[in-house]
Amino acid sequence: MISDEHRQGYKAFCEGQVHAVPDEDQRRMYDLDVQFRSAAIGYIDAIMSQFSDGLGETKDLQVSYTFGQYLRSMGMFAALWTEMRTAIAFNREERIKLEKRIAELEQAPQISYNGIFAPDKQYKPGDLTTFRGSLWHCIVATIGVTPGDGCCWTLVVKRGRNARNST
């Protein structure tokens, strides 16, 4: 979702109050706005040329007033359409980035405490176990490798002076 701070910064940028873009997100919003504004202007120009061709060379005041109102309405619709398309595109980009980040996080090893070490149990990276009063972290999948023997385990918390010497 676009925050109010981003909206205000973007609005200030568009109104020429800000000369440098302070934020990457605001720059992306501006670029999207330019892209969609160009499309909206092209669409409105096509509609207006068809409408004015239909009017011909009329000098009727009511028709001219209606045409002016129509122009103003179309301008408002173009601005609304541009803002809507910009927000949709920006949110789509943000969603894709977040989905990618979530997928990366879900692939990371999960930490799980597995109680006291058992030599016949399979341990995977991220597993924690207690062995001789110390806490060990498994860094490589293993079966039967005792914590402290080999490169499969990392010592997390060393046992204290009063720890029991048991498995």
mmCIF file of C-alpha atoms in Angstrom:
data_model
loop_
_atom_site.group_PDB
_atom_site.id
_atom_site.type_symbol
_atom_site.label_atom_id
_atom_site.label_comp_id
_atom_site.label_asym_id
_atom_site.label_seq_id
_atom_site.Cartn_x
_atom_site.Cartn_y
_atom_site.Cartn_z
ATOM 1 C CA MET A 1 0.000 0.000 0.000
ATOM 2 C CA ILE A 2 1.245 3.512 -0.793
ATOM 3 C CA SER A 3 1.779 5.546 2.356
ATOM 4 C CA ASP A 4 0.544 9.123 2.767
ATOM 5 C CA GLU A 5 4.168 10.250 3.004
ATOM 6 C CA HIS A 6 4.906 8.709 -0.414
ATOM 7 C CA ARG A 7 1.788 10.292 -1.880
ATOM 8 C CA GLN A 8 2.681 13.738 -0.532
ATOM 9 C CA GLY A 9 6.257 13.457 -1.751
ATOM 10 C CA TYR A 10 5.059 12.314 -5.138
ATOM 11 C CA LYS A 11 2.513 15.114 -5.381
ATOM 12 C CA ALA A 12 5.134 17.689 -4.435
ATOM 13 C CA PHE A 13 7.472 16.271 -7.061
ATOM 14 C CA CYS A 14 4.782 16.399 -9.751
ATOM 15 C CA GLU A 15 3.868 19.967 -8.846
ATOM 16 C CA GLY A 16 7.480 21.043 -9.245
ATOM 17 C CA GLN A 17 7.994 21.825 -5.554
ATOM 18 C CA VAL A 18 10.767 19.248 -5.307
ATOM 19 C CA HIS A 19 13.664 19.294 -7.774
ATOM 20 C CA ALA A 20 15.356 16.048 -6.731
ATOM 21 C CA VAL A 21 13.624 12.768 -6.061
ATOM 22 C CA PRO A 22 14.474 11.812 -2.463
ATOM 23 C CA ASP A 23 13.200 8.254 -2.676
ATOM 24 C CA GLU A 24 13.433 5.393 -5.189
ATOM 25 C CA ASP A 25 9.732 4.575 -4.722
ATOM 26 C CA GLN A 26 8.730 8.153 -5.557
ATOM 27 C CA ARG A 27 10.893 8.014 -8.687
ATOM 28 C CA ARG A 28 9.200 4.780 -9.777
ATOM 29 C CA MET A 29 5.763 6.310 -9.137
ATOM 30 C CA TYR A 30 6.698 9.358 -11.196
ATOM 31 C CA ASP A 31 7.938 7.188 -14.086
ATOM 32 C CA LEU A 32 4.738 5.126 -14.008
ATOM 33 C CA ASP A 33 2.635 8.299 -13.894
ATOM 34 C CA VAL A 34 4.413 9.712 -16.956
ATOM 35 C CA GLN A 35 3.850 6.462 -18.810
ATOM 36 C CA PHE A 36 0.136 6.257 -17.997
ATOM 37 C CA ARG A 37 -0.468 10.011 -18.403
ATOM 38 C CA SER A 38 0.858 9.812 -21.975
ATOM 39 C CA ALA A 39 -1.528 6.942 -22.716
ATOM 40 C CA ALA A 40 -4.456 8.831 -21.162
ATOM 41 C CA ILE A 41 -3.685 12.007 -23.125
ATOM 42 C CA GLY A 42 -3.535 10.032 -26.378
ATOM 43 C CA TYR A 43 -6.865 8.396 -25.602
ATOM 44 C CA ILE A 44 -8.514 11.699 -24.652
ATOM 45 C CA ASP A 45 -7.141 13.427 -27.783
ATOM 46 C CA ALA A 46 -8.686 10.731 -29.969
ATOM 47 C CA ILE A 47 -12.072 11.084 -28.271
ATOM 48 C CA MET A 48 -11.966 14.892 -28.390
ATOM 49 C CA SER A 49 -11.087 14.984 -32.076
ATOM 50 C CA GLN A 50 -14.054 12.721 -32.835
ATOM 51 C CA PHE A 51 -16.298 14.938 -30.706
ATOM 52 C CA SER A 52 -15.083 18.199 -32.274
ATOM 53 C CA ASP A 53 -15.388 16.732 -35.781
ATOM 54 C CA GLY A 54 -19.017 16.014 -34.950
ATOM 55 C CA LEU A 55 -19.572 19.636 -33.849
ATOM 56 C CA GLY A 56 -18.287 21.131 -37.061
ATOM 57 C CA GLU A 57 -18.149 24.940 -37.204
ATOM 58 C CA THR A 58 -21.054 25.617 -34.820
ATOM 59 C CA LYS A 59 -21.258 28.949 -33.023
ATOM 60 C CA ASP A 60 -24.003 27.822 -30.658
ATOM 61 C CA LEU A 61 -23.235 28.965 -27.093
ATOM 62 C CA GLN A 62 -24.940 25.989 -25.447
ATOM 63 C CA VAL A 63 -23.005 23.530 -27.609
ATOM 64 C CA SER A 64 -19.734 25.366 -26.856
ATOM 65 C CA TYR A 65 -20.486 25.305 -23.104
ATOM 66 C CA THR A 66 -21.311 21.596 -23.285
ATOM 67 C CA PHE A 67 -18.096 20.975 -25.188
ATOM 68 C CA GLY A 68 -16.128 22.857 -22.494
ATOM 69 C CA GLN A 69 -17.764 20.846 -19.732
ATOM 70 C CA TYR A 70 -17.047 17.681 -21.644
ATOM 71 C CA LEU A 71 -13.389 18.666 -21.986
ATOM 72 C CA ARG A 72 -13.120 19.374 -18.265
ATOM 73 C CA SER A 73 -14.813 16.062 -17.396
ATOM 74 C CA MET A 74 -12.525 14.154 -19.709
ATOM 75 C CA GLY A 75 -9.492 15.858 -18.136
ATOM 76 C CA MET A 76 -10.656 14.814 -14.674
ATOM 77 C CA PHE A 77 -11.270 11.253 -15.851
ATOM 78 C CA ALA A 78 -7.819 11.171 -17.464
ATOM 79 C CA ALA A 79 -6.191 12.337 -14.220
ATOM 80 C CA LEU A 80 -8.158 9.785 -12.187
ATOM 81 C CA TRP A 81 -7.361 7.008 -14.662
ATOM 82 C CA THR A 82 -3.658 7.945 -14.572
ATOM 83 C CA GLU A 83 -3.514 7.932 -10.769
ATOM 84 C CA MET A 84 -5.360 4.628 -10.600
ATOM 85 C CA ARG A 85 -3.090 2.935 -13.165
ATOM 86 C CA THR A 86 0.006 4.324 -11.424
ATOM 87 C CA ALA A 87 -1.114 3.017 -8.032
ATOM 88 C CA ILE A 88 -2.006 -0.401 -9.469
ATOM 89 C CA ALA A 89 1.326 -0.775 -11.265
ATOM 90 C CA PHE A 90 3.301 0.432 -8.237
ATOM 91 C CA ASN A 91 1.454 -1.937 -5.891
ATOM 92 C CA ARG A 92 1.963 -4.820 -8.322
ATOM 93 C CA GLU A 93 5.729 -4.188 -8.308
ATOM 94 C CA GLU A 94 5.767 -4.013 -4.503
ATOM 95 C CA ARG A 95 3.742 -7.239 -4.236
ATOM 96 C CA ILE A 96 6.129 -9.070 -6.551
ATOM 97 C CA LYS A 97 9.112 -7.921 -4.466
ATOM 98 C CA LEU A 98 7.412 -9.048 -1.258
ATOM 99 C CA GLU A 99 6.449 -12.431 -2.727
ATOM 100 C CA LYS A 100 10.061 -12.974 -3.796
ATOM 101 C CA ARG A 101 11.301 -12.058 -0.314
ATOM 102 C CA ILE A 102 8.778 -14.398 1.338
ATOM 103 C CA ALA A 103 9.884 -17.260 -0.938
ATOM 104 C CA GLU A 104 13.519 -16.614 0.029
ATOM 105 C CA LEU A 105 12.641 -16.602 3.728
ATOM 106 C CA GLU A 106 10.642 -19.810 3.422
ATOM 107 C CA GLN A 107 13.647 -21.540 1.827
ATOM 108 C CA ALA A 108 15.952 -20.581 4.722
ATOM 109 C CA PRO A 109 16.683 -23.333 7.275
ATOM 110 C CA GLN A 110 14.244 -23.304 10.169
ATOM 111 C CA ILE A 111 15.564 -23.580 13.717
ATOM 112 C CA SER A 112 14.049 -26.442 15.677
ATOM 113 C CA TYR A 113 14.968 -27.808 19.116
ATOM 114 C CA ASN A 114 15.174 -31.631 19.072
ATOM 115 C CA GLY A 115 15.843 -32.384 22.731
ATOM 116 C CA ILE A 116 18.771 -34.474 23.940
ATOM 117 C CA PHE A 117 21.098 -35.831 21.227
ATOM 118 C CA ALA A 118 20.247 -39.318 19.921
ATOM 119 C CA PRO A 119 22.895 -40.995 17.719
ATOM 120 C CA ASP A 120 20.300 -42.842 15.598
ATOM 121 C CA LYS A 121 18.263 -39.713 14.799
ATOM 122 C CA GLN A 122 18.672 -37.759 11.553
ATOM 123 C CA TYR A 123 19.429 -34.051 12.027
ATOM 124 C CA LYS A 124 19.066 -31.407 9.353
ATOM 125 C CA PRO A 125 20.558 -27.912 9.116
ATOM 126 C CA GLY A 126 18.903 -25.626 11.671
ATOM 127 C CA ASP A 127 18.240 -28.363 14.240
ATOM 128 C CA LEU A 128 19.334 -27.737 17.833
ATOM 129 C CA THR A 129 20.141 -30.461 20.329
ATOM 130 C CA THR A 130 21.554 -30.794 23.816
ATOM 131 C CA PHE A 131 24.670 -32.935 24.323
ATOM 132 C CA ARG A 132 26.581 -33.220 27.624
ATOM 133 C CA GLY A 133 24.951 -30.061 28.945
ATOM 134 C CA SER A 134 25.801 -27.907 25.904
ATOM 135 C CA LEU A 135 23.506 -26.671 23.129
ATOM 136 C CA TRP A 136 24.582 -27.569 19.568
ATOM 137 C CA HIS A 137 23.389 -26.308 16.159
ATOM 138 C CA CYS A 138 23.408 -28.664 13.151
ATOM 139 C CA ILE A 139 24.924 -27.049 10.033
ATOM 140 C CA VAL A 140 25.047 -30.131 7.749
ATOM 141 C CA ALA A 141 22.526 -32.984 7.567
ATOM 142 C CA THR A 142 23.841 -35.897 9.624
ATOM 143 C CA ILE A 143 23.061 -39.215 11.316
ATOM 144 C CA GLY A 144 25.258 -40.593 14.062
ATOM 145 C CA VAL A 145 27.873 -37.802 14.146
ATOM 146 C CA THR A 146 28.225 -36.737 17.766
ATOM 147 C CA PRO A 147 28.230 -32.980 18.427
ATOM 148 C CA GLY A 148 31.836 -31.843 18.784
ATOM 149 C CA ASP A 149 33.145 -34.627 16.486
ATOM 150 C CA GLY A 150 33.462 -33.442 12.898
ATOM 151 C CA CYS A 151 32.182 -30.445 11.011
ATOM 152 C CA CYS A 152 28.418 -31.056 11.283
ATOM 153 C CA TRP A 153 27.835 -29.163 14.517
ATOM 154 C CA THR A 154 28.443 -25.682 15.931
ATOM 155 C CA LEU A 155 28.536 -25.044 19.661
ATOM 156 C CA VAL A 156 25.840 -22.519 20.603
ATOM 157 C CA VAL A 157 25.978 -22.527 24.421
ATOM 158 C CA LYS A 158 28.775 -24.188 26.346
ATOM 159 C CA ARG A 159 27.772 -26.083 29.464
ATOM 160 C CA GLY A 160 28.310 -24.371 32.770
ATOM 161 C CA ARG A 161 30.482 -25.489 35.631
ATOM 162 C CA ASN A 162 27.583 -27.197 37.398
ATOM 163 C CA ALA A 163 26.136 -28.968 34.355
ATOM 164 C CA ARG A 164 25.509 -32.658 34.604
ATOM 165 C CA ASN A 165 27.769 -34.782 32.467
ATOM 166 C CA SER A 166 25.064 -36.777 30.680
ATOM 167 C CA THR A 167 23.818 -37.215 27.176
#
